[in-house]
Amino acid sequence: VVKVGSYYYEFVERPCVQLGFYDNGKQIQVRDSAKYGTMCANPDLAHAREACCREDRYKEVQYAFMESNITYKYEGERMTYATANGRCVNYGKSLCLFERVKVLPSDDSWRKGYHWTNKDCPINVKVNTEGQIAIVNDAKSTYFDNIPFHVEEENTLNWFRVNWSDGVFPGSSDANSCASNNCKTMPGDGSCLCKTNVSESVVFTDLASVSKDAVMSQLFIGTIGPQHGTTNTTHINGVTVHMVGGIVDGKTVFEVEDKGRTFYRKNILSTVNLEGWTLPPQIYEAEDADFSFATVKSSVSSTGGSYVELGSNS
């Protein structure tokens, strides 16, 4: 709540859909990074505030800066990662993995909320033996127990159901184990810890197959209403189609009346793909190795040294 003159203003966020999985996550922290709350955030959403510093200047890492009317425009302002970074660049700094934040000109302790850092923060997932998942933030901290338990890899029990492609998931069988997917097996409950990446695709590319049942069964992402710039509206098979530029694409919104309610569905399918960790190749010194069915010969090249000629049984 902000008081301007004799009036009070409160920021009320518009209803929206925020997806739990996203790529290119960034780590956010509270003003004192030793305190509880370090986690990941979607850089495209206004989730946090700026904290300006240069990571090669230790004093700035110790105390990052915010300055009224320069790096932020009003108290409690939240912004996207790009906006925060741009404000800091104009301030002569950037974003970094800070320890604390100092506010200029008045460093009051009552200011709360999160601040962006420049540290990458991938979204991982735990999969239990029943196919339920829990979101894990791959946040890092030098302090103990300041990552919230509901997104912390060892402690989260925030399980929920998802729709698996073909009903198959890591750990669903001996043949489809955590190891066969290059995922990690968690101690204790035996759940699989996997990395994620997100892909989006357009579901309907024309209006030929659009119907109320098709929209409700194939589109799962809601929206507050038609996209900005919508110029064409078409009614077909009980569906109101809102198009931008008269084209059926990812900006198209389908409006459906069902059981007395109005639903707006985006023409997008968001798929979370799981992947594991690929171990880098290991190189071992072979100076003391024993050779079987092989002959060590002197090299005749300019580099000198020796080479191994393998026999037919090698």
PDB file of N, CA and C in Angstrom, residues 16 19 35 74 94 127 129 171 178 187 202 208 210 220 222 269 285 307:
ATOM      1  N   CYS A  16      -4.016 -14.480 -13.330  1.00  0.00           N
ATOM      2  CA  CYS A  16      -3.252 -14.984 -14.459  1.00  0.00           C
ATOM      3  C   CYS A  16      -2.864 -16.432 -14.206  1.00  0.00           C
ATOM      4  N   LEU A  19       2.892 -20.856 -15.016  1.00  0.00           N
ATOM      5  CA  LEU A  19       3.262 -22.256 -15.139  1.00  0.00           C
ATOM      6  C   LEU A  19       4.385 -22.596 -14.159  1.00  0.00           C
ATOM      7  N   LYS A  35      19.271 -15.510   5.159  1.00  0.00           N
ATOM      8  CA  LYS A  35      17.967 -15.839   5.723  1.00  0.00           C
ATOM      9  C   LYS A  35      17.176 -16.736   4.776  1.00  0.00           C
ATOM     10  N   TYR A  74       9.081   3.100  -7.204  1.00  0.00           N
ATOM     11  CA  TYR A  74       8.187   3.238  -6.060  1.00  0.00           C
ATOM     12  C   TYR A  74       8.440   2.079  -5.111  1.00  0.00           C
ATOM     13  N   SER A  94      25.533  -4.098 -12.400  1.00  0.00           N
ATOM     14  CA  SER A  94      24.797  -5.187 -13.030  1.00  0.00           C
ATOM     15  C   SER A  94      24.088  -5.950 -11.916  1.00  0.00           C
ATOM     16  N   VAL A 127      10.264 -37.599  -9.037  1.00  0.00           N
ATOM     17  CA  VAL A 127       9.180 -38.479  -9.463  1.00  0.00           C
ATOM     18  C   VAL A 127       9.133 -39.657  -8.497  1.00  0.00           C
ATOM     19  N   THR A 129       7.322 -43.346  -6.887  1.00  0.00           N
ATOM     20  CA  THR A 129       7.002 -44.638  -7.489  1.00  0.00           C
ATOM     21  C   THR A 129       5.573 -44.708  -8.014  1.00  0.00           C
ATOM     22  N   GLY A 171      11.224 -44.696 -13.196  1.00  0.00           N
ATOM     23  CA  GLY A 171      10.940 -45.481 -11.998  1.00  0.00           C
ATOM     24  C   GLY A 171       9.659 -46.279 -12.092  1.00  0.00           C
ATOM     25  N   CYS A 178      15.334 -45.136 -12.706  1.00  0.00           N
ATOM     26  CA  CYS A 178      15.972 -43.816 -12.641  1.00  0.00           C
ATOM     27  C   CYS A 178      17.268 -43.829 -13.450  1.00  0.00           C
ATOM     28  N   PRO A 187      18.008 -41.065  -2.004  1.00  0.00           N
ATOM     29  CA  PRO A 187      18.034 -41.980  -0.861  1.00  0.00           C
ATOM     30  C   PRO A 187      16.755 -41.867  -0.043  1.00  0.00           C
ATOM     31  N   VAL A 202       1.758 -25.180 -30.947  1.00  0.00           N
ATOM     32  CA  VAL A 202       0.402 -24.726 -31.278  1.00  0.00           C
ATOM     33  C   VAL A 202      -0.466 -25.963 -31.516  1.00  0.00           C
ATOM     34  N   ALA A 208     -10.825 -25.963 -38.930  1.00  0.00           N
ATOM     35  CA  ALA A 208     -11.565 -27.124 -39.437  1.00  0.00           C
ATOM     36  C   ALA A 208     -11.931 -28.111 -38.332  1.00  0.00           C
ATOM     37  N   VAL A 210     -11.978 -27.418 -34.979  1.00  0.00           N
ATOM     38  CA  VAL A 210     -12.313 -26.744 -33.724  1.00  0.00           C
ATOM     39  C   VAL A 210     -13.757 -27.046 -33.333  1.00  0.00           C
ATOM     40  N   PHE A 220      -5.246 -26.764 -22.223  1.00  0.00           N
ATOM     41  CA  PHE A 220      -5.223 -26.825 -20.763  1.00  0.00           C
ATOM     42  C   PHE A 220      -4.700 -25.546 -20.105  1.00  0.00           C
ATOM     43  N   GLY A 222      -5.162 -21.671 -19.336  1.00  0.00           N
ATOM     44  CA  GLY A 222      -6.156 -20.611 -19.323  1.00  0.00           C
ATOM     45  C   GLY A 222      -5.538 -19.242 -19.527  1.00  0.00           C
ATOM     46  N   LEU A 269       0.073 -25.832 -26.245  1.00  0.00           N
ATOM     47  CA  LEU A 269       0.314 -27.016 -25.428  1.00  0.00           C
ATOM     48  C   LEU A 269       1.732 -26.904 -24.877  1.00  0.00           C
ATOM     49  N   GLU A 285      45.347 -41.970 -17.359  1.00  0.00           N
ATOM     50  CA  GLU A 285      46.715 -42.149 -17.824  1.00  0.00           C
ATOM     51  C   GLU A 285      46.998 -43.642 -18.001  1.00  0.00           C
ATOM     52  N   TYR A 307      53.920 -45.715 -29.916  1.00  0.00           N
ATOM     53  CA  TYR A 307      52.517 -45.970 -30.164  1.00  0.00           C
ATOM     54  C   TYR A 307      52.253 -47.447 -29.984  1.00  0.00           C
TER      55      TYR A 307
END
